[in-house]
PDB file of C-alpha atoms and ligand atoms in Angstrom:
ATOM      1  CA  MET R 792      44.376   0.584 -43.208  1.00  0.00           C
ATOM      2  CA  LYS R 793      47.333  -1.263 -44.651  1.00  0.00           C
ATOM      3  CA  LYS R 794      49.493   1.116 -42.502  1.00  0.00           C
ATOM      4  CA  ILE R 795      47.110   0.909 -39.224  1.00  0.00           C
ATOM      5  CA  ILE R 796      47.608  -2.537 -39.802  1.00  0.00           C
ATOM      6  CA  THR R 797      51.427  -2.983 -39.954  1.00  0.00           C
ATOM      7  CA  GLY R 798      52.474  -0.674 -37.490  1.00  0.00           C
ATOM      8  CA  ALA R 799      49.870  -2.192 -34.977  1.00  0.00           C
ATOM      9  CA  LEU R 800      52.372  -5.716 -35.680  1.00  0.00           C
ATOM     10  CA  THR R 801      55.297  -2.986 -35.247  1.00  0.00           C
ATOM     11  CA  THR R 802      54.545  -1.335 -32.328  1.00  0.00           C
ATOM     12  CA  MET R 803      53.728  -4.946 -30.490  1.00  0.00           C
ATOM     13  CA  LEU R 804      57.263  -5.373 -31.039  1.00  0.00           C
ATOM     14  CA  ALA R 805      57.812  -1.736 -29.219  1.00  0.00           C
ATOM     15  CA  PHE R 806      55.869  -1.809 -26.855  1.00  0.00           C
ATOM     16  CA  SER R 807      55.684   2.195 -27.724  1.00  0.00           C
ATOM     17  CA  LEU R 808      53.253   4.157 -29.637  1.00  0.00           C
ATOM     18  CA  ILE R 809      55.044   5.370 -32.918  1.00  0.00           C
ATOM     19  CA  VAL R 810      53.301   8.748 -33.468  1.00  0.00           C
ATOM     20  CA  GLN R 811      53.704  10.166 -37.035  1.00  0.00           C
ATOM     21  CA  PRO R 812      53.577  13.970 -37.997  1.00  0.00           C
ATOM     22  CA  SER R 813      50.498  13.050 -40.641  1.00  0.00           C
ATOM     23  CA  GLY R 814      48.600  11.886 -37.444  1.00  0.00           C
ATOM     24  CA  ASN R 815      48.318   8.263 -38.009  1.00  0.00           C
ATOM     25  CA  ALA R 816      49.294   6.906 -34.855  1.00  0.00           C
ATOM     26  CA  PHE R 817      50.114   3.161 -36.153  1.00  0.00           C
ATOM     27  CA  ALA R 818      52.054   4.316 -39.127  1.00  0.00           C
ATOM     28  CA  LYS R 819      55.486   1.825 -39.638  1.00  0.00           C
ATOM     29  CA  ASN R 820      58.538   3.070 -38.879  1.00  0.00           C
ATOM     30  CA  TYR R 821      60.247   0.822 -41.797  1.00  0.00           C
ATOM     31  CA  ASN R 822      63.503   0.167 -40.482  1.00  0.00           C
ATOM     32  CA  ASP R 823      61.660  -2.442 -38.351  1.00  0.00           C
ATOM     33  CA  THR R 824      61.522  -5.861 -39.574  1.00  0.00           C
ATOM     34  CA  LEU R 825      58.700  -8.231 -38.411  1.00  0.00           C
ATOM     35  CA  THR R 826      59.471 -11.298 -37.472  1.00  0.00           C
ATOM     36  CA  ILE R 827      56.965 -13.932 -38.417  1.00  0.00           C
ATOM     37  CA  ALA R 828      57.311 -17.888 -37.177  1.00  0.00           C
ATOM     38  CA  HIS R 829      56.940 -20.066 -39.882  1.00  0.00           C
ATOM     39  CA  ARG R 830      53.534 -22.748 -38.745  1.00  0.00           C
ATOM     40  CA  GLY R 831      55.123 -21.493 -35.318  1.00  0.00           C
ATOM     41  CA  ALA R 832      58.677 -21.555 -35.033  1.00  0.00           C
ATOM     42  CA  SER R 833      59.139 -24.744 -36.498  1.00  0.00           C
ATOM     43  CA  GLY R 834      62.885 -24.945 -36.376  1.00  0.00           C
ATOM     44  CA  TYR R 835      62.339 -25.935 -32.454  1.00  0.00           C
ATOM     45  CA  ALA R 836      59.282 -27.392 -31.773  1.00  0.00           C
ATOM     46  CA  PRO R 837      56.434 -29.624 -34.163  1.00  0.00           C
ATOM     47  CA  GLU R 838      54.725 -27.207 -37.195  1.00  0.00           C
ATOM     48  CA  ASN R 839      51.650 -26.077 -36.548  1.00  0.00           C
ATOM     49  CA  THR R 840      51.255 -27.019 -32.890  1.00  0.00           C
ATOM     50  CA  MET R 841      50.529 -24.915 -29.612  1.00  0.00           C
ATOM     51  CA  ALA R 842      54.361 -25.723 -28.627  1.00  0.00           C
ATOM     52  CA  ALA R 843      55.200 -24.517 -31.673  1.00  0.00           C
ATOM     53  CA  PHE R 844      53.081 -21.247 -31.360  1.00  0.00           C
ATOM     54  CA  GLU R 845      54.480 -20.921 -27.902  1.00  0.00           C
ATOM     55  CA  LYS R 846      57.755 -20.909 -28.890  1.00  0.00           C
ATOM     56  CA  ALA R 847      57.363 -18.367 -31.495  1.00  0.00           C
ATOM     57  CA  VAL R 848      55.655 -16.156 -28.158  1.00  0.00           C
ATOM     58  CA  ASP R 849      58.190 -17.150 -25.958  1.00  0.00           C
ATOM     59  CA  MET R 850      61.257 -15.682 -28.539  1.00  0.00           C
ATOM     60  CA  LYS R 851      59.879 -12.608 -29.099  1.00  0.00           C
ATOM     61  CA  SER R 852      58.220 -13.411 -32.955  1.00  0.00           C
ATOM     62  CA  ASP R 853      55.827 -10.380 -33.689  1.00  0.00           C
ATOM     63  CA  VAL R 854      53.794 -12.513 -35.594  1.00  0.00           C
ATOM     64  CA  PHE R 855      53.025 -15.917 -36.041  1.00  0.00           C
ATOM     65  CA  GLU R 856      52.379 -18.581 -38.980  1.00  0.00           C
ATOM     66  CA  LEU R 857      49.897 -21.172 -39.436  1.00  0.00           C
ATOM     67  CA  ASP R 858      47.841 -23.266 -41.794  1.00  0.00           C
ATOM     68  CA  VAL R 859      44.217 -24.433 -42.275  1.00  0.00           C
ATOM     69  CA  GLN R 860      41.980 -26.854 -43.393  1.00  0.00           C
ATOM     70  CA  LEU R 861      38.807 -28.144 -43.021  1.00  0.00           C
ATOM     71  CA  SER R 862      38.220 -32.038 -41.525  1.00  0.00           C
ATOM     72  CA  GLN R 863      35.328 -34.341 -42.280  1.00  0.00           C
ATOM     73  CA  ASP R 864      32.918 -32.022 -40.296  1.00  0.00           C
ATOM     74  CA  GLY R 865      33.935 -28.837 -41.213  1.00  0.00           C
ATOM     75  CA  GLU R 866      36.037 -28.099 -38.277  1.00  0.00           C
ATOM     76  CA  LEU R 867      38.922 -25.521 -39.474  1.00  0.00           C
ATOM     77  CA  VAL R 868      41.862 -27.146 -38.323  1.00  0.00           C
ATOM     78  CA  VAL R 869      45.636 -26.744 -38.018  1.00  0.00           C
ATOM     79  CA  ILE R 870      48.216 -28.475 -40.205  1.00  0.00           C
ATOM     80  CA  HIS R 871      50.079 -28.186 -43.560  1.00  0.00           C
ATOM     81  CA  ASP R 872      50.178 -30.992 -45.427  1.00  0.00           C
ATOM     82  CA  THR R 873      46.656 -32.449 -46.930  1.00  0.00           C
ATOM     83  CA  SER R 874      47.607 -35.908 -45.448  1.00  0.00           C
ATOM     84  CA  VAL R 875      47.946 -36.631 -41.512  1.00  0.00           C
ATOM     85  CA  ASP R 876      50.989 -38.813 -42.552  1.00  0.00           C
ATOM     86  CA  ARG R 877      54.334 -36.462 -42.303  1.00  0.00           C
ATOM     87  CA  THR R 878      53.082 -34.562 -38.867  1.00  0.00           C
ATOM     88  CA  THR R 879      51.339 -37.146 -36.925  1.00  0.00           C
ATOM     89  CA  ASN R 880      50.938 -40.631 -36.324  1.00  0.00           C
ATOM     90  CA  GLY R 881      47.902 -41.135 -38.400  1.00  0.00           C
ATOM     91  CA  SER R 882      47.644 -41.855 -41.970  1.00  0.00           C
ATOM     92  CA  GLY R 883      45.198 -40.635 -44.482  1.00  0.00           C
ATOM     93  CA  LYS R 884      43.414 -37.233 -45.738  1.00  0.00           C
ATOM     94  CA  VAL R 885      43.018 -34.713 -43.324  1.00  0.00           C
ATOM     95  CA  LYS R 886      39.821 -34.021 -45.093  1.00  0.00           C
ATOM     96  CA  ASP R 887      38.715 -37.518 -44.384  1.00  0.00           C
ATOM     97  CA  HIS R 888      39.163 -37.525 -40.614  1.00  0.00           C
ATOM     98  CA  THR R 889      36.161 -35.966 -38.132  1.00  0.00           C
ATOM     99  CA  LEU R 890      37.797 -33.588 -36.158  1.00  0.00           C
ATOM    100  CA  ALA R 891      37.863 -36.012 -33.342  1.00  0.00           C
ATOM    101  CA  GLU R 892      39.697 -38.281 -34.983  1.00  0.00           C
ATOM    102  CA  LEU R 893      41.810 -35.649 -35.938  1.00  0.00           C
ATOM    103  CA  ARG R 894      42.202 -34.933 -32.158  1.00  0.00           C
ATOM    104  CA  ASP R 895      42.981 -38.189 -31.202  1.00  0.00           C
ATOM    105  CA  LEU R 896      46.402 -38.120 -33.328  1.00  0.00           C
ATOM    106  CA  ASP R 897      49.537 -37.433 -31.883  1.00  0.00           C
ATOM    107  CA  ALA R 898      51.044 -34.361 -33.923  1.00  0.00           C
ATOM    108  CA  GLY R 899      54.511 -34.577 -31.655  1.00  0.00           C
ATOM    109  CA  SER R 900      56.521 -37.292 -31.463  1.00  0.00           C
ATOM    110  CA  TRP R 901      57.255 -37.215 -34.966  1.00  0.00           C
ATOM    111  CA  PHE R 902      59.513 -33.958 -34.049  1.00  0.00           C
ATOM    112  CA  GLY R 903      60.776 -34.939 -31.023  1.00  0.00           C
ATOM    113  CA  GLU R 904      59.880 -37.338 -27.811  1.00  0.00           C
ATOM    114  CA  ALA R 905      59.664 -34.221 -25.643  1.00  0.00           C
ATOM    115  CA  PHE R 906      56.706 -33.103 -27.889  1.00  0.00           C
ATOM    116  CA  THR R 907      54.884 -36.577 -27.411  1.00  0.00           C
ATOM    117  CA  GLY R 908      51.089 -35.754 -26.666  1.00  0.00           C
ATOM    118  CA  GLU R 909      50.975 -32.347 -29.075  1.00  0.00           C
ATOM    119  CA  ARG R 910      47.751 -32.286 -30.656  1.00  0.00           C
ATOM    120  CA  ILE R 911      46.370 -30.795 -34.176  1.00  0.00           C
ATOM    121  CA  PRO R 912      44.858 -27.330 -32.905  1.00  0.00           C
ATOM    122  CA  THR R 913      41.893 -26.040 -34.126  1.00  0.00           C
ATOM    123  CA  LEU R 914      41.619 -22.576 -35.305  1.00  0.00           C
ATOM    124  CA  GLY R 915      39.246 -21.550 -32.501  1.00  0.00           C
ATOM    125  CA  GLU R 916      41.360 -22.801 -30.261  1.00  0.00           C
ATOM    126  CA  VAL R 917      44.681 -21.025 -31.306  1.00  0.00           C
ATOM    127  CA  LEU R 918      42.684 -17.571 -31.927  1.00  0.00           C
ATOM    128  CA  ASP R 919      41.793 -18.298 -28.436  1.00  0.00           C
ATOM    129  CA  GLU R 920      44.783 -18.497 -26.642  1.00  0.00           C
ATOM    130  CA  TYR R 921      46.795 -15.918 -28.872  1.00  0.00           C
ATOM    131  CA  ARG R 922      44.701 -13.362 -29.270  1.00  0.00           C
ATOM    132  CA  GLY R 923      46.174  -9.732 -27.984  1.00  0.00           C
ATOM    133  CA  LYS R 924      49.791 -12.188 -27.521  1.00  0.00           C
ATOM    134  CA  SER R 925      50.799 -12.531 -31.052  1.00  0.00           C
ATOM    135  CA  GLY R 926      49.987 -11.330 -34.920  1.00  0.00           C
ATOM    136  CA  ILE R 927      48.680 -13.982 -36.515  1.00  0.00           C
ATOM    137  CA  LEU R 928      49.226 -15.021 -40.527  1.00  0.00           C
ATOM    138  CA  ILE R 929      46.616 -17.386 -41.413  1.00  0.00           C
ATOM    139  CA  GLU R 930      46.697 -19.385 -44.682  1.00  0.00           C
ATOM    140  CA  ILE R 931      43.898 -20.896 -46.140  1.00  0.00           C
ATOM    141  CA  LYS R 932      46.182 -24.347 -47.388  1.00  0.00           C
ATOM    142  CA  SER R 933      44.563 -25.807 -50.522  1.00  0.00           C
ATOM    143  CA  PRO R 934      41.174 -24.238 -50.841  1.00  0.00           C
ATOM    144  CA  SER R 935      40.163 -25.937 -53.527  1.00  0.00           C
ATOM    145  CA  LEU R 936      39.693 -29.004 -51.621  1.00  0.00           C
ATOM    146  CA  TYR R 937      37.441 -27.268 -48.925  1.00  0.00           C
ATOM    147  CA  PRO R 938      34.349 -25.415 -50.199  1.00  0.00           C
ATOM    148  CA  GLU R 939      33.012 -22.467 -48.003  1.00  0.00           C
ATOM    149  CA  ILE R 940      36.353 -21.989 -46.078  1.00  0.00           C
ATOM    150  CA  GLU R 941      36.972 -18.457 -46.234  1.00  0.00           C
ATOM    151  CA  GLN R 942      33.275 -17.974 -45.019  1.00  0.00           C
ATOM    152  CA  LYS R 943      34.503 -20.417 -42.016  1.00  0.00           C
ATOM    153  CA  VAL R 944      37.794 -18.391 -41.442  1.00  0.00           C
ATOM    154  CA  ALA R 945      35.524 -15.053 -41.518  1.00  0.00           C
ATOM    155  CA  ASP R 946      33.368 -16.407 -39.059  1.00  0.00           C
ATOM    156  CA  GLU R 947      35.514 -17.900 -36.836  1.00  0.00           C
ATOM    157  CA  LEU R 948      37.061 -14.235 -36.051  1.00  0.00           C
ATOM    158  CA  LYS R 949      33.991 -12.818 -36.343  1.00  0.00           C
ATOM    159  CA  GLU R 950      32.727 -14.192 -33.727  1.00  0.00           C
ATOM    160  CA  ARG R 951      35.935 -13.412 -31.523  1.00  0.00           C
ATOM    161  CA  ASN R 952      35.188  -9.620 -32.604  1.00  0.00           C
ATOM    162  CA  MET R 953      38.463  -9.764 -34.572  1.00  0.00           C
ATOM    163  CA  HIS R 954      37.707  -8.670 -37.701  1.00  0.00           C
ATOM    164  CA  LYS R 955      37.358  -5.003 -36.676  1.00  0.00           C
ATOM    165  CA  PRO R 956      39.849  -2.273 -37.366  1.00  0.00           C
ATOM    166  CA  ASN R 957      41.908  -1.894 -34.000  1.00  0.00           C
ATOM    167  CA  ASN R 958      41.755  -5.602 -33.373  1.00  0.00           C
ATOM    168  CA  ASN R 959      44.049  -5.772 -36.368  1.00  0.00           C
ATOM    169  CA  LYS R 960      46.882  -8.194 -35.919  1.00  0.00           C
ATOM    170  CA  ILE R 961      45.495 -11.042 -38.081  1.00  0.00           C
ATOM    171  CA  ILE R 962      45.959 -11.390 -41.876  1.00  0.00           C
ATOM    172  CA  VAL R 963      45.069 -13.777 -43.955  1.00  0.00           C
ATOM    173  CA  GLN R 964      47.178 -15.245 -46.967  1.00  0.00           C
ATOM    174  CA  SER R 965      46.983 -18.053 -49.644  1.00  0.00           C
ATOM    175  CA  PHE R 966      48.872 -19.329 -52.876  1.00  0.00           C
ATOM    176  CA  ASP R 967      44.990 -19.176 -54.359  1.00  0.00           C
ATOM    177  CA  HIS R 968      44.384 -16.077 -54.890  1.00  0.00           C
ATOM    178  CA  ASP R 969      40.829 -16.218 -56.048  1.00  0.00           C
ATOM    179  CA  SER R 970      40.237 -17.465 -52.635  1.00  0.00           C
ATOM    180  CA  VAL R 971      42.192 -14.370 -51.373  1.00  0.00           C
ATOM    181  CA  GLN R 972      39.843 -12.386 -53.170  1.00  0.00           C
ATOM    182  CA  THR R 973      37.051 -14.279 -51.736  1.00  0.00           C
ATOM    183  CA  PHE R 974      37.744 -13.977 -48.187  1.00  0.00           C
ATOM    184  CA  HIS R 975      38.513 -10.268 -48.757  1.00  0.00           C
ATOM    185  CA  ASN R 976      35.084  -9.434 -50.050  1.00  0.00           C
ATOM    186  CA  ILE R 977      33.314 -11.501 -47.364  1.00  0.00           C
ATOM    187  CA  LEU R 978      35.231  -9.540 -44.248  1.00  0.00           C
ATOM    188  CA  PRO R 979      36.774  -6.290 -45.944  1.00  0.00           C
ATOM    189  CA  SER R 980      38.581  -5.226 -42.608  1.00  0.00           C
ATOM    190  CA  VAL R 981      40.910  -8.057 -42.097  1.00  0.00           C
ATOM    191  CA  PRO R 982      43.872  -7.256 -44.455  1.00  0.00           C
ATOM    192  CA  VAL R 983      45.427 -10.082 -46.680  1.00  0.00           C
ATOM    193  CA  GLY R 984      48.541 -11.118 -48.995  1.00  0.00           C
ATOM    194  CA  VAL R 985      48.893 -13.496 -51.924  1.00  0.00           C
ATOM    195  CA  LEU R 986      51.681 -15.720 -51.681  1.00  0.00           C
ATOM    196  CA  VAL R 987      53.791 -16.186 -54.358  1.00  0.00           C
ATOM    197  CA  TYR R 988      56.301 -19.049 -55.787  1.00  0.00           C
ATOM    198  CA  ASN R 989      55.928 -17.972 -59.721  1.00  0.00           C
ATOM    199  CA  PRO R 990      58.031 -14.796 -61.122  1.00  0.00           C
ATOM    200  CA  ALA R 991      55.281 -14.600 -63.247  1.00  0.00           C
ATOM    201  CA  ASP R 992      53.098 -13.215 -60.617  1.00  0.00           C
ATOM    202  CA  LEU R 993      55.093 -10.101 -59.823  1.00  0.00           C
ATOM    203  CA  THR R 994      55.007  -8.352 -63.316  1.00  0.00           C
ATOM    204  CA  ASP R 995      54.207  -4.819 -62.757  1.00  0.00           C
ATOM    205  CA  GLN R 996      50.455  -5.708 -64.101  1.00  0.00           C
ATOM    206  CA  SER R 997      50.187  -8.801 -61.528  1.00  0.00           C
ATOM    207  CA  LEU R 998      50.974  -5.965 -58.695  1.00  0.00           C
ATOM    208  CA  GLU R 999      48.770  -3.680 -60.154  1.00  0.00           C
ATOM    209  CA  ASP R1000      46.249  -6.649 -59.797  1.00  0.00           C
ATOM    210  CA  PHE R1001      47.323  -7.673 -56.105  1.00  0.00           C
ATOM    211  CA  SER R1002      47.116  -3.961 -55.265  1.00  0.00           C
ATOM    212  CA  ARG R1003      43.332  -3.404 -55.475  1.00  0.00           C
ATOM    213  CA  TYR R1004      42.683  -5.909 -52.416  1.00  0.00           C
ATOM    214  CA  ALA R1005      45.981  -7.503 -50.939  1.00  0.00           C
ATOM    215  CA  GLU R1006      48.348  -5.134 -48.459  1.00  0.00           C
ATOM    216  CA  TYR R1007      50.943  -8.057 -48.582  1.00  0.00           C
ATOM    217  CA  VAL R1008      52.662  -9.935 -51.682  1.00  0.00           C
ATOM    218  CA  ASN R1009      54.785 -12.714 -49.924  1.00  0.00           C
ATOM    219  CA  PRO R1010      56.813 -14.271 -52.225  1.00  0.00           C
ATOM    220  CA  SER R1011      59.160 -17.486 -52.325  1.00  0.00           C
ATOM    221  CA  LYS R1012      62.666 -15.611 -50.876  1.00  0.00           C
ATOM    222  CA  GLY R1013      64.560 -16.453 -54.018  1.00  0.00           C
ATOM    223  CA  LEU R1014      62.062 -14.640 -55.884  1.00  0.00           C
ATOM    224  CA  VAL R1015      63.574 -11.607 -53.842  1.00  0.00           C
ATOM    225  CA  ASP R1016      65.613  -8.417 -54.112  1.00  0.00           C
ATOM    226  CA  LYS R1017      65.644  -4.439 -53.801  1.00  0.00           C
ATOM    227  CA  ASP R1018      63.971  -3.933 -57.112  1.00  0.00           C
ATOM    228  CA  LEU R1019      60.995  -6.154 -56.287  1.00  0.00           C
ATOM    229  CA  VAL R1020      60.577  -4.869 -52.732  1.00  0.00           C
ATOM    230  CA  LYS R1021      60.581  -1.446 -54.127  1.00  0.00           C
ATOM    231  CA  SER R1022      57.614  -2.175 -56.441  1.00  0.00           C
ATOM    232  CA  ILE R1023      56.129  -3.818 -54.244  1.00  0.00           C
ATOM    233  CA  HIS R1024      56.406  -0.608 -51.944  1.00  0.00           C
ATOM    234  CA  ASP R1025      55.308   2.000 -54.987  1.00  0.00           C
ATOM    235  CA  TYR R1026      51.968  -0.108 -54.725  1.00  0.00           C
ATOM    236  CA  ASP R1027      51.806   0.269 -51.447  1.00  0.00           C
ATOM    237  CA  MET R1028      51.835  -2.869 -49.918  1.00  0.00           C
ATOM    238  CA  ASP R1029      54.598  -4.435 -48.037  1.00  0.00           C
ATOM    239  CA  ILE R1030      56.330  -7.644 -48.063  1.00  0.00           C
ATOM    240  CA  HIS R1031      56.717 -10.708 -46.557  1.00  0.00           C
ATOM    241  CA  PRO R1032      59.259 -13.371 -48.110  1.00  0.00           C
ATOM    242  CA  TRP R1033      59.029 -17.435 -46.905  1.00  0.00           C
ATOM    243  CA  THR R1034      60.914 -19.644 -45.604  1.00  0.00           C
ATOM    244  CA  ALA R1035      64.886 -18.323 -43.912  1.00  0.00           C
ATOM    245  CA  ARG R1036      66.128 -21.275 -42.575  1.00  0.00           C
ATOM    246  CA  ASP R1037      69.227 -19.855 -42.303  1.00  0.00           C
ATOM    247  CA  HIS R1038      71.412 -16.532 -41.375  1.00  0.00           C
ATOM    248  CA  GLU R1039      72.376 -15.807 -44.909  1.00  0.00           C
ATOM    249  CA  SER R1040      69.142 -15.941 -45.746  1.00  0.00           C
ATOM    250  CA  VAL R1041      67.930 -13.755 -43.220  1.00  0.00           C
ATOM    251  CA  GLU R1042      70.584 -10.982 -43.547  1.00  0.00           C
ATOM    252  CA  ALA R1043      70.035 -11.169 -47.412  1.00  0.00           C
ATOM    253  CA  LEU R1044      66.256 -10.774 -46.869  1.00  0.00           C
ATOM    254  CA  GLU R1045      66.602  -7.571 -44.410  1.00  0.00           C
ATOM    255  CA  GLU R1046      69.804  -6.253 -47.043  1.00  0.00           C
ATOM    256  CA  ALA R1047      66.721  -6.036 -49.771  1.00  0.00           C
ATOM    257  CA  GLY R1048      64.552  -3.943 -47.322  1.00  0.00           C
ATOM    258  CA  VAL R1049      61.515  -6.709 -46.548  1.00  0.00           C
ATOM    259  CA  ASP R1050      59.034  -5.947 -44.572  1.00  0.00           C
ATOM    260  CA  GLY R1051      58.454  -8.697 -42.893  1.00  0.00           C
ATOM    261  CA  ILE R1052      60.567 -12.194 -42.295  1.00  0.00           C
ATOM    262  CA  ILE R1053      58.857 -15.741 -42.488  1.00  0.00           C
ATOM    263  CA  THR R1054      61.370 -18.302 -40.805  1.00  0.00           C
ATOM    264  CA  ASP R1055      61.782 -21.219 -39.045  1.00  0.00           C
ATOM    265  CA  TYR R1056      63.976 -20.016 -36.646  1.00  0.00           C
ATOM    266  CA  PRO R1057      62.633 -16.481 -35.193  1.00  0.00           C
ATOM    267  CA  ASP R1058      65.944 -15.768 -33.157  1.00  0.00           C
ATOM    268  CA  TYR R1059      68.078 -15.878 -36.512  1.00  0.00           C
ATOM    269  CA  VAL R1060      66.064 -12.660 -37.255  1.00  0.00           C
ATOM    270  CA  GLU R1061      67.269  -9.269 -35.823  1.00  0.00           C
TER     271      GLU R1061
HETATM  272  O1  G3P E 320      53.291 -18.586 -45.188  1.00  0.00           O
HETATM  273  C1  G3P E 320      54.826 -19.045 -46.162  1.00  0.00           C
HETATM  274  C2  G3P E 320      54.672 -20.065 -46.551  1.00  0.00           C
HETATM  275  O2  G3P E 320      53.987 -20.955 -45.193  1.00  0.00           O
HETATM  276  C3  G3P E 320      54.071 -21.008 -47.233  1.00  0.00           C
HETATM  277  O3  G3P E 320      54.362 -22.134 -47.791  1.00  0.00           O
HETATM  278  O4  G3P E 320      54.347 -24.484 -48.355  1.00  0.00           O
HETATM  279  O5  G3P E 320      55.001 -23.364 -45.698  1.00  0.00           O
HETATM  280  O6  G3P E 320      52.824 -23.289 -46.683  1.00  0.00           O
HETATM  281  P1  G3P E 320      54.014 -23.514 -46.805  1.00  0.00           P
HETATM  282 CA1   CA E 321      51.903 -21.960 -44.435  1.00  0.00          CA
END
């Protein structure tokens, strides 16, 4: 399953089918590095908006990443911070606003006048617009604030038949590893990743634990070297570090042999 999923994303990039001697039609070509646009192409458009996702696709990213949380009335909304203050013209916590209130906010003008009127998207809206056009890396953000968010994400995917193995261009990840396991138990056909910022979470024992349910270990880029990449591969998982914002970081990650790079600047990844 892991290699089928990774290969499907790689295949989207190459627009070609790589047939391996094993008979696995989607086996990964390890010379490719997936380009993963962080919160969309957030170096060029306001993060987590349709403009940023459109830019990511325009720039030939293989995948775009987004963050999901819940509105006060239980709708899945795409926004990074747990408050709306930084990226909209509103104020207060995401969870204290209804969907209608969140949709009224301007999520673009903070980034630039050209983006005035961009809205906070719902997860459903993004899935409807980009299914089949891009891989989507869904981060469940701060799940301890949002009971049942894993079930709601699973329901959105199932409603659209996006949980079937052949439709897999979706990955779900979180810093909250209990949440990742909860999602995995609800919808095991969708590959999951663990986000890691603490080196203590990259011991052999941790990697072995992750490998019981996860296909991806996605660490902060500062934790990555060739040995870590090898260890993660030895446990049959892939590694997609974050967040590369300069050419030197991208080159160092490519040199280390990572499988994908999460970046604000998709054009920096060869
Ligand atoms: O996908 C990795 C990255 O998004 C994790 O950090 O804070 O940007 O959500 P953050
Ligand atoms: Ca994120």
